[in-house]
Tab-separated table of C-alpha atoms and ligand atoms in Angstrom:
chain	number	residue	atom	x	y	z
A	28	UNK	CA	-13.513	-2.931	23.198
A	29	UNK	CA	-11.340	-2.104	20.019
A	30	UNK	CA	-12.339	-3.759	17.077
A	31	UNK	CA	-10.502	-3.781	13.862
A	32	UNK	CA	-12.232	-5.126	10.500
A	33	UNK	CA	-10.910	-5.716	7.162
A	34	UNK	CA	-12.976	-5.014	4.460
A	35	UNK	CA	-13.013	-5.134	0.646
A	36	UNK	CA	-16.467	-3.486	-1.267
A	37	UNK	CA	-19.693	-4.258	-1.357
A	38	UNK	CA	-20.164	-7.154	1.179
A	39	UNK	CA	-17.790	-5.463	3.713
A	40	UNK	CA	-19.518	-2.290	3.558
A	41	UNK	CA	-22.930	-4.371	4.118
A	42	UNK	CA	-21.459	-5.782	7.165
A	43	UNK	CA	-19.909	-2.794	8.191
A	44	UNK	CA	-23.480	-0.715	8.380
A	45	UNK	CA	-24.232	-3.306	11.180
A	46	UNK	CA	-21.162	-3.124	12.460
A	47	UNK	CA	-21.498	0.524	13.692
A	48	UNK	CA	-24.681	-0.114	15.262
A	49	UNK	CA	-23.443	-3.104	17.624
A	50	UNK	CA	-20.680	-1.017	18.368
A	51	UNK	CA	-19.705	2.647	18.878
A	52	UNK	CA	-17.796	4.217	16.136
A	53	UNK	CA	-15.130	5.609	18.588
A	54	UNK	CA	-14.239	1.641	18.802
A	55	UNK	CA	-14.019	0.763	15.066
A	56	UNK	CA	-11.132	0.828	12.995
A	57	UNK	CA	-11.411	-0.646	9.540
A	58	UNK	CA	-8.797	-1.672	7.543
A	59	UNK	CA	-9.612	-1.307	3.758
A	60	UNK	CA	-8.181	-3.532	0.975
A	61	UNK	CA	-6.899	-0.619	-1.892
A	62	UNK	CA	-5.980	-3.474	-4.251
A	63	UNK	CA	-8.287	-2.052	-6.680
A	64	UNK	CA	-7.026	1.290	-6.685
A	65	UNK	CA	-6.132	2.934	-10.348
A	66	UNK	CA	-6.344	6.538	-11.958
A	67	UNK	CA	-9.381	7.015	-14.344
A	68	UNK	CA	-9.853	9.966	-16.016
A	69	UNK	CA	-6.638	11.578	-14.678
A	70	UNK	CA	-7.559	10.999	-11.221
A	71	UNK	CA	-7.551	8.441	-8.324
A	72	UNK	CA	-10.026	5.879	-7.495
A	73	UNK	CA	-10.239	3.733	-4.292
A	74	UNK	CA	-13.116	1.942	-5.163
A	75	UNK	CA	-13.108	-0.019	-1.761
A	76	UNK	CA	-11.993	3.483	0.591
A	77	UNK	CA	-15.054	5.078	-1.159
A	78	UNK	CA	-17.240	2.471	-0.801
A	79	UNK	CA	-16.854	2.177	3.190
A	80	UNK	CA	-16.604	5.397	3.417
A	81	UNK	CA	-19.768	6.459	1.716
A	82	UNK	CA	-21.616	3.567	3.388
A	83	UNK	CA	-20.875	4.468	6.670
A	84	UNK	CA	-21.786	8.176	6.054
A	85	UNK	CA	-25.296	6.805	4.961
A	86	UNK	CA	-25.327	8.667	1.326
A	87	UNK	CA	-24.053	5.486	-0.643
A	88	UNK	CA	-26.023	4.174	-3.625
A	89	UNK	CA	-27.569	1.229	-2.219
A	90	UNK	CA	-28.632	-0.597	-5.716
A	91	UNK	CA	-25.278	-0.287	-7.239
A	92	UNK	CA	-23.580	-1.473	-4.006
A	93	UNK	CA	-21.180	1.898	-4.754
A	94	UNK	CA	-20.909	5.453	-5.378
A	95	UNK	CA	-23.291	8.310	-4.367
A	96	UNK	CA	-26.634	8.009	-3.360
A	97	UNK	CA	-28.504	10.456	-6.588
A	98	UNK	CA	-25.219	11.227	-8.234
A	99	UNK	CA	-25.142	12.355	-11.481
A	100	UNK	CA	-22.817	11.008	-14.365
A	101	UNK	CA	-21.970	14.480	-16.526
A	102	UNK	CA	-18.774	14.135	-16.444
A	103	UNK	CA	-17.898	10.681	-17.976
A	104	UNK	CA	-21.117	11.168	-20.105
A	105	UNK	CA	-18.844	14.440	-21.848
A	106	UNK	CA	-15.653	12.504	-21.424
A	107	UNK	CA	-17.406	9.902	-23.386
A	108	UNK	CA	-18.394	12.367	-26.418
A	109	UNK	CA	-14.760	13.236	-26.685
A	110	UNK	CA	-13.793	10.273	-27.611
A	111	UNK	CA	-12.910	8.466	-24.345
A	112	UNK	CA	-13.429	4.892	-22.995
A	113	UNK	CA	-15.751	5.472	-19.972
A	114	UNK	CA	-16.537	1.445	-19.098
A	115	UNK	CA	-15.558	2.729	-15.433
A	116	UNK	CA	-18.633	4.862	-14.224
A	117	UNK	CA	-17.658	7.207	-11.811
A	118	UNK	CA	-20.459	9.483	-10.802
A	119	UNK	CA	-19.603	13.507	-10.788
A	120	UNK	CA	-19.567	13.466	-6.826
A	121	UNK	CA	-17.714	10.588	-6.666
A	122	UNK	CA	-15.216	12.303	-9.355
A	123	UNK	CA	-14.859	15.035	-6.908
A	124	UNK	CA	-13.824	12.687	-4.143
A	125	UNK	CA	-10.871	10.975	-6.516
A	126	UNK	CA	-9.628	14.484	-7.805
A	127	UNK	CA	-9.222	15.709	-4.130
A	128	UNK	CA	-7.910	12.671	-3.419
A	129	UNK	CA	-5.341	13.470	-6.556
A	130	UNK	CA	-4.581	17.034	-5.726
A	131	UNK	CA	-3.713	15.975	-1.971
A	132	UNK	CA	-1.504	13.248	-3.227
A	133	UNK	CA	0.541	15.390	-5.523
A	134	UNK	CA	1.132	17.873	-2.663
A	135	UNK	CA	2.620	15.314	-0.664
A	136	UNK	CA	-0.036	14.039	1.974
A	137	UNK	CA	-0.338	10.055	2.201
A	138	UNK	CA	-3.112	7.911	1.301
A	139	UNK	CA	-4.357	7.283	5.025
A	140	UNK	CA	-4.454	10.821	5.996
A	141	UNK	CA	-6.631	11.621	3.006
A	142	UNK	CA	-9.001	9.112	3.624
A	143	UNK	CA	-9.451	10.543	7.087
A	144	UNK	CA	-10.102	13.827	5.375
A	145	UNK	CA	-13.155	12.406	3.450
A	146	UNK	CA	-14.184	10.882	6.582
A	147	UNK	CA	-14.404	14.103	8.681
A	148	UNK	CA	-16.323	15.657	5.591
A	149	UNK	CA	-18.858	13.045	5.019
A	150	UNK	CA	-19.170	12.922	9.214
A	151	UNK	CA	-17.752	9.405	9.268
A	152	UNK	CA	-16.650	8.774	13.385
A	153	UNK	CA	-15.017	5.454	12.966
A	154	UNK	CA	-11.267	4.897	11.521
A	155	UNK	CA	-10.508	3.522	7.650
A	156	UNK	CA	-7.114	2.738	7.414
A	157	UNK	CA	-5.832	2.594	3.760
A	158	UNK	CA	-4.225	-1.027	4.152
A	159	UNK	CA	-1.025	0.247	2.505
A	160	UNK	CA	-0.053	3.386	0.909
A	161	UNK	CA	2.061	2.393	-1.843
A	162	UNK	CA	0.199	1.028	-4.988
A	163	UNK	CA	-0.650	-1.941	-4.496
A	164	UNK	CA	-2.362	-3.413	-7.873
A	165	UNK	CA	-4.402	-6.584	-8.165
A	166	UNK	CA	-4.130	-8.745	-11.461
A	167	UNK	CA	-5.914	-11.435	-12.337
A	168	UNK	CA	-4.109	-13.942	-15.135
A	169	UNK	CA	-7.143	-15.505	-17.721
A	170	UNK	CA	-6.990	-18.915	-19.536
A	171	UNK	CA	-6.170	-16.893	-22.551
A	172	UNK	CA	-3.130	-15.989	-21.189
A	173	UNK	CA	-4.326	-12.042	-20.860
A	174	UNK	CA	-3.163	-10.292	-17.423
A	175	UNK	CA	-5.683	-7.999	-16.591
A	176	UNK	CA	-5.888	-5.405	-13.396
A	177	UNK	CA	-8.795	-6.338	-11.252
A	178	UNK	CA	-10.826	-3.353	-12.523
A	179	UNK	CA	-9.943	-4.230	-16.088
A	180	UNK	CA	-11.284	-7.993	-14.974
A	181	UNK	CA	-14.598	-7.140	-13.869
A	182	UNK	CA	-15.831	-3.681	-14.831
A	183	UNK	CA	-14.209	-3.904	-18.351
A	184	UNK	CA	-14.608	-7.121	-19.016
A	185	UNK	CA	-17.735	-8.229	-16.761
A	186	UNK	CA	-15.694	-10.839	-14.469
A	187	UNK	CA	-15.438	-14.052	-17.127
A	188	UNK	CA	-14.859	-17.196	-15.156
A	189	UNK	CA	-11.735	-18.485	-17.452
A	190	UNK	CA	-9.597	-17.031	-14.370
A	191	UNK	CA	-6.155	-18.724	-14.023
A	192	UNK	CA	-4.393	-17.182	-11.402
A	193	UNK	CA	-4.542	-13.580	-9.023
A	194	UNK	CA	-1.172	-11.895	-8.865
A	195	UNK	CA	-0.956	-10.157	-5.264
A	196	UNK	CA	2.574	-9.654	-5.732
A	197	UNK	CA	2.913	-5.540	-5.337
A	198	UNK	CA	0.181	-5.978	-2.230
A	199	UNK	CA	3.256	-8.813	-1.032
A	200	UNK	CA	6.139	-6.032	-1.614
A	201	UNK	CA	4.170	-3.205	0.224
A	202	UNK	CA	4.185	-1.520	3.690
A	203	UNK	CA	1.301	-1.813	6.118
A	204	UNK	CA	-0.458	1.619	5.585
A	205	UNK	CA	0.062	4.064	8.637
A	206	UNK	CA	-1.314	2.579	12.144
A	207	UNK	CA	-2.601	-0.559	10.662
A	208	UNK	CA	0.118	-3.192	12.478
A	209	UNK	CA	-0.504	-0.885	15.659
A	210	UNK	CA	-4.147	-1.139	15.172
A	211	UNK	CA	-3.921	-4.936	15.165
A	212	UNK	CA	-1.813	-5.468	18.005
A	213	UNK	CA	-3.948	-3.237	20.200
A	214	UNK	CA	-7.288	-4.513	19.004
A	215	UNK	CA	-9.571	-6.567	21.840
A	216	UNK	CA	-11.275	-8.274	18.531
A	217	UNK	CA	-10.408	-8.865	14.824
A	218	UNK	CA	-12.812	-9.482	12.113
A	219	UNK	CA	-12.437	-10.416	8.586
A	220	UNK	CA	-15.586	-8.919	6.570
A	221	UNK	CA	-17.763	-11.188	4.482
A	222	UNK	CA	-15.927	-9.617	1.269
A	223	UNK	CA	-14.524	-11.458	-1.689
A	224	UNK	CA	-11.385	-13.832	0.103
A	225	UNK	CA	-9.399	-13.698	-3.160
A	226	UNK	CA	-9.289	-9.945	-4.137
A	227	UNK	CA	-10.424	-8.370	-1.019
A	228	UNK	CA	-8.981	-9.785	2.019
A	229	UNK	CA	-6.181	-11.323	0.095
A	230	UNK	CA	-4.116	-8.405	-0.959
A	231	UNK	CA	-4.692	-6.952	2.723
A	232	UNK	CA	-3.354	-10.332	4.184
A	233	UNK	CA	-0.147	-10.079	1.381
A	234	UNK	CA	0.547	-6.964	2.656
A	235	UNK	CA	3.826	-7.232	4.821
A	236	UNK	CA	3.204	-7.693	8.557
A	237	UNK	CA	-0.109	-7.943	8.433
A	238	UNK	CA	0.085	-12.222	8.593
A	239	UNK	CA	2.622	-11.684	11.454
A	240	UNK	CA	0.766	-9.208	13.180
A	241	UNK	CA	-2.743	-11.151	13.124
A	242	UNK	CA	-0.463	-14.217	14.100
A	243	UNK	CA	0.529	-12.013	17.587
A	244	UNK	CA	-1.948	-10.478	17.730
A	245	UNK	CA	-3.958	-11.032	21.499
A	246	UNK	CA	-7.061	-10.408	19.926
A	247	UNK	CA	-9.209	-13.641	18.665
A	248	UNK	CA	-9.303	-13.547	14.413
A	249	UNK	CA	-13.557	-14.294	13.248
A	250	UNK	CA	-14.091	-14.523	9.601
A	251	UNK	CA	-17.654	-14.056	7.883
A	252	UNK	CA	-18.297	-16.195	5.171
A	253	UNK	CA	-19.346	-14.085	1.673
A	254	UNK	CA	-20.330	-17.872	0.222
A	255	UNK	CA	-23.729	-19.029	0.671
A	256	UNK	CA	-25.106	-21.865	-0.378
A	257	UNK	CA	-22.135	-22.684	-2.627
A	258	UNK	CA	-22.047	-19.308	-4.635
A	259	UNK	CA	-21.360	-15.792	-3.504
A	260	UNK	CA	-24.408	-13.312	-2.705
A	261	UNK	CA	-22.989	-10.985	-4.874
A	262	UNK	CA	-19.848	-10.290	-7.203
A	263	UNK	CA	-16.999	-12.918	-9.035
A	264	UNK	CA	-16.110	-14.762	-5.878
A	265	UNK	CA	-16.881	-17.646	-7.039
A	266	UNK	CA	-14.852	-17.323	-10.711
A	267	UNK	CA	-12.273	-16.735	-8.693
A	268	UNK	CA	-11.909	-19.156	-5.868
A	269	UNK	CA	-12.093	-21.549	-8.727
A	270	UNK	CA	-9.113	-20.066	-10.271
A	271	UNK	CA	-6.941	-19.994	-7.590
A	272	UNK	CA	-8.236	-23.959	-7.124
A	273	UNK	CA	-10.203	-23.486	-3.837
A	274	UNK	CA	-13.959	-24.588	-3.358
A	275	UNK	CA	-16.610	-22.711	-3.734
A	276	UNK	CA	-18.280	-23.170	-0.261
A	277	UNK	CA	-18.368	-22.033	3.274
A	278	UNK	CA	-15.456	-24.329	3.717
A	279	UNK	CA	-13.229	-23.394	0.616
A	280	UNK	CA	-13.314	-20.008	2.110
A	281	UNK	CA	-12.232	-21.333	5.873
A	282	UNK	CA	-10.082	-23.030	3.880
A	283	UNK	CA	-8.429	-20.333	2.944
A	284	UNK	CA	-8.492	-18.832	5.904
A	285	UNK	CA	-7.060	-21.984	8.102
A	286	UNK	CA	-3.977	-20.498	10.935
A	287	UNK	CA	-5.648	-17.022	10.512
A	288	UNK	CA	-8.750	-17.113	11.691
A	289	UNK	CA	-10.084	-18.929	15.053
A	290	UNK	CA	-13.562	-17.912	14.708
A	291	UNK	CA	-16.100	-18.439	11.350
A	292	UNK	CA	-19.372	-17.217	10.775
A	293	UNK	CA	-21.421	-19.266	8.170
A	294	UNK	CA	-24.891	-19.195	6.930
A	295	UNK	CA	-27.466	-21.222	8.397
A	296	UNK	CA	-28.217	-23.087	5.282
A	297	UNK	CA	-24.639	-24.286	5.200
A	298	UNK	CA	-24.527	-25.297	8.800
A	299	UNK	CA	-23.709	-28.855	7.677
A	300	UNK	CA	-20.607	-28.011	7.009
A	301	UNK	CA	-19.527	-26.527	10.604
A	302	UNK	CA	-17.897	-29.737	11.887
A	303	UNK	CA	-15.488	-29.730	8.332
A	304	UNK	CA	-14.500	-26.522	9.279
A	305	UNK	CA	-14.208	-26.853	13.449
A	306	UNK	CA	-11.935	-29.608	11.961
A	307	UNK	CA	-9.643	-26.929	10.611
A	308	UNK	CA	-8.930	-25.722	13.882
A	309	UNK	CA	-11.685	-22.785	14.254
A	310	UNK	CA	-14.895	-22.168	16.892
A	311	UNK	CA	-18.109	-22.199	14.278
A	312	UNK	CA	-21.137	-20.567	14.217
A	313	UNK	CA	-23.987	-20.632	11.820
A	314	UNK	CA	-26.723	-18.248	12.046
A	315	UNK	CA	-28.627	-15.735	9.077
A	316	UNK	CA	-25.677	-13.982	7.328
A	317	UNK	CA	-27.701	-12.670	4.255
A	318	UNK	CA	-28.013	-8.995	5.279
A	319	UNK	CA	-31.549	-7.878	3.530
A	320	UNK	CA	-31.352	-5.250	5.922
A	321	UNK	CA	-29.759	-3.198	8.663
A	322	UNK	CA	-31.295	-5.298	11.475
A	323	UNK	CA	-29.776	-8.550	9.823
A	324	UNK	CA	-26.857	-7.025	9.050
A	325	UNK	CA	-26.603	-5.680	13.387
A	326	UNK	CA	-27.678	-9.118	14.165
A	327	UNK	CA	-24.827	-10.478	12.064
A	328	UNK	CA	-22.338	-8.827	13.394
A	329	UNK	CA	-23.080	-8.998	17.176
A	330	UNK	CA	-22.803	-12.703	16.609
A	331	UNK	CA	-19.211	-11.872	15.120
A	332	UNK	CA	-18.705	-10.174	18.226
A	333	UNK	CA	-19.822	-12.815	20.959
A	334	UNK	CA	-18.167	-15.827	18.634
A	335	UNK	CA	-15.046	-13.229	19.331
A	336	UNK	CA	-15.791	-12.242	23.024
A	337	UNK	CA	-16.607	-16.858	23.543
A	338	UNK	CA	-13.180	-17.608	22.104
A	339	UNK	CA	-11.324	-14.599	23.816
A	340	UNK	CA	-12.663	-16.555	27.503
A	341	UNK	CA	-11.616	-19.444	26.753
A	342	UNK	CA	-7.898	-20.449	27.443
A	343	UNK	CA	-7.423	-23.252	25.577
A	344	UNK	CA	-9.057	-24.493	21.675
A	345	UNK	CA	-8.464	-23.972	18.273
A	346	UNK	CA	-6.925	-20.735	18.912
A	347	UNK	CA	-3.490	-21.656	20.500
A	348	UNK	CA	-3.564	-24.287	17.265
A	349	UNK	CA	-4.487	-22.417	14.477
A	350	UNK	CA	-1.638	-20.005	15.683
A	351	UNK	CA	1.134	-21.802	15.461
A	352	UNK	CA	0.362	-23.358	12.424
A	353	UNK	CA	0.433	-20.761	9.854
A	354	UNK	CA	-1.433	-22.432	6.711
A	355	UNK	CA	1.022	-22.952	3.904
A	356	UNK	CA	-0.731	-24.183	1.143
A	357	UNK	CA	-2.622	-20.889	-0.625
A	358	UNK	CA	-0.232	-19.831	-3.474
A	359	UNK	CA	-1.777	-16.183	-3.484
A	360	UNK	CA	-0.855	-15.676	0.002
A	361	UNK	CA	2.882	-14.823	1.078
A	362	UNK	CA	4.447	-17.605	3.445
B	8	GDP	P1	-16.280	-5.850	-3.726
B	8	GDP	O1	-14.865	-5.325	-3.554
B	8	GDP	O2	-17.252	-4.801	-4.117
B	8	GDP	O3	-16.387	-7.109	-4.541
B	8	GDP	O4	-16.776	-6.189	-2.268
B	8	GDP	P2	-16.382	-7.222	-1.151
B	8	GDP	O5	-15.153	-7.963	-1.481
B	8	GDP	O6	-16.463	-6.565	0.187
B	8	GDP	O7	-17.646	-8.143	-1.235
B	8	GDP	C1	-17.909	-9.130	-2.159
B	8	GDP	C2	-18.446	-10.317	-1.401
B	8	GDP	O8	-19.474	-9.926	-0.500
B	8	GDP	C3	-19.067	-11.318	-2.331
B	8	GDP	O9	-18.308	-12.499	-2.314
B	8	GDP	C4	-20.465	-11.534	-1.753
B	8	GDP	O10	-20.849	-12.870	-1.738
B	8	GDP	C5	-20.365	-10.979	-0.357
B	8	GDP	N1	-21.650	-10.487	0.130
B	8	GDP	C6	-22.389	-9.489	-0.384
B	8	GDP	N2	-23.551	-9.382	0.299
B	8	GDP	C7	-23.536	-10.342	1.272
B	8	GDP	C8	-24.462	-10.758	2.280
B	8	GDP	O11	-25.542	-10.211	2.453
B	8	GDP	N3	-24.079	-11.804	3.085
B	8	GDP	C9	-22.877	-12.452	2.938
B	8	GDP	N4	-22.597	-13.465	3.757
B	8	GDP	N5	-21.997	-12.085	1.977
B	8	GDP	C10	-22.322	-11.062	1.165
């Protein structure tokens, strides 16, 4: 069985950690949102790559939700002293990571083939697919009028909620990132990680293709909700939903996700709202999504699996609907 995931941060890489022990690596391919990508320092961060990638290698720093596990923070501690603005931590292992990632770059290898390279050295087995390789910048547009890009928004500027508006516009001009639209046509399942819909999954769903190719694809689409109990576990979800005018709720996120998905996973606690979203045309399942461990997180994802593996045996339902109804009404997502 081939499964393909896309993933964003934190939440994703929770998910992810359960992921690769309901499945074997050698049948996981992750497709990673690089929306957040920028150069600090002189050198370039994929916050989202690096997270995944240092998750599934086991060394990531669990209590920050990113970077390594003991790292040390010389580096932007003497960068600081000279004089420059360090509100982006980078630890000095993690600065290692960026500057190879920097030095390959400027001699000509691609994104994707890079982040393999990090995955063979931190002993990673399963695929991370960049989702494109050409920058790809997420902005988010405050009340004030300020356009800010998406690490500006939160790590600068600690995520305020006066968000107006998320501008996925380079993610809509950009390629699919090597083997990604293959990846999805040949995939037996497809799951969207419980990451942050706006500025996670949405720049990897902008992307061009990548609606098309989940619309063809053969493989049934399950979404994990990141919204619990009306508020996100973790993160600015919910500042930004609001801004882009959807709910903040199970739903609002199904919402969202209405003629991509035909699968959801929701928390138990918000089961009450599983009819509202079988009404928008996908299979729903409500079970213990809040991953306090591994086992929770294994758990999890199996039940992403047989939601999949339910809807894949069946030859009628929401799928065939959901399909060939592409949802039209999200402004942040291309048509
Ligand atoms: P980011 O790029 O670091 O923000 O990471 P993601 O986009 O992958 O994840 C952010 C989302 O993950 C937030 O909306 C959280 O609510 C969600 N999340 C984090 N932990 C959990 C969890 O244990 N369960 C669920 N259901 N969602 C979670």
């Amino acid at each position: 069985m081939q499964i393909v995931a896309l993933a964003g941060g934190v939440g994703a890489a929770r998910f992810l950690r359960g992921l690769l022990r309901a499945a074997p690596p050698g049948q996981i391919c992750i497709v990673v949102n690089t929306g957040d990508d920028r150069e600090f320092y002189g050198v370039q961060v994929s916050p989202d790559l690096d997270i995944v990638t240092y998750t599934l290698a086991g060394v990531v720093d669990e209590a920050a939700g990113y970077g390594l596990e003991g790292d040390s923070f010389a580096t932007v501690e003497a960068l600081a002293r000279l004089g420059h603005a360090t509100w982006f931590r980078l630890g000095d292992g993690d600065f290692a990571t960026a500057l190879h990632r920097t030095q390959r770059l400027r001699a000509g290898a691609g994104l994707a083939q890079i982040a393999a390279e990090i995955c063979a050295a931190y002993g990673v087995a399963a695929r991370i697919l960049p989702m494109s390789e050409a920058p790809c910048p997420t902005f988010v547009t405050l009340t004030d009028g300020r356009t800010l890009h998406f690490e500006e928004y939160l790590a600068r500027e600690g995520a305020p909620d006066s968000v107006r508006g998320v501008d996925l516009s380079a993610a809509r001009r950009a390629a699919a990132g090597p083997g990604v639209l293959d990846a999805l046509a040949a995939a037996d399942a497809i799951l969207l990680c419980p990451s942050n819909p706006v500025v996670s999954i949405g720049p990897i769903l902008a992307v061009r293709g990548v609606r098309d190719a989940l619309a063809r694809a053969r493989a049934p689409v399950v979404g994990i909700s990141p919204i619990v109990g009306g508020a996100p576990v973790k993160g600015p979800a919910d500042k930004l939903l609001r801004g882009i005018g959807a709910e903040v709720s199970a739903r609002g996120v199904a919402e969202l996700y209405r003629g991509l998905c035909d699968g959801f996973v929701i928390d138990e606690r918000d089961r009450a709202q599983s009819r509202d979203i079988e009404a928008l045309g996908m299979h729903c399942l409500a079970t213990d999504t809040l991953m306090r461990d591994a086992q929770i997180s294994r758990a999890l994802a199996e039940s992403a699996l047989e939601l999949a593996r339910t809807i894949a045996s069946r030859k009628t339902g929401p799928r065939q609907t959901s399909r060939s109804a592409p949802h039209k009404t999200a402004p942040w997502l291309p048509e």
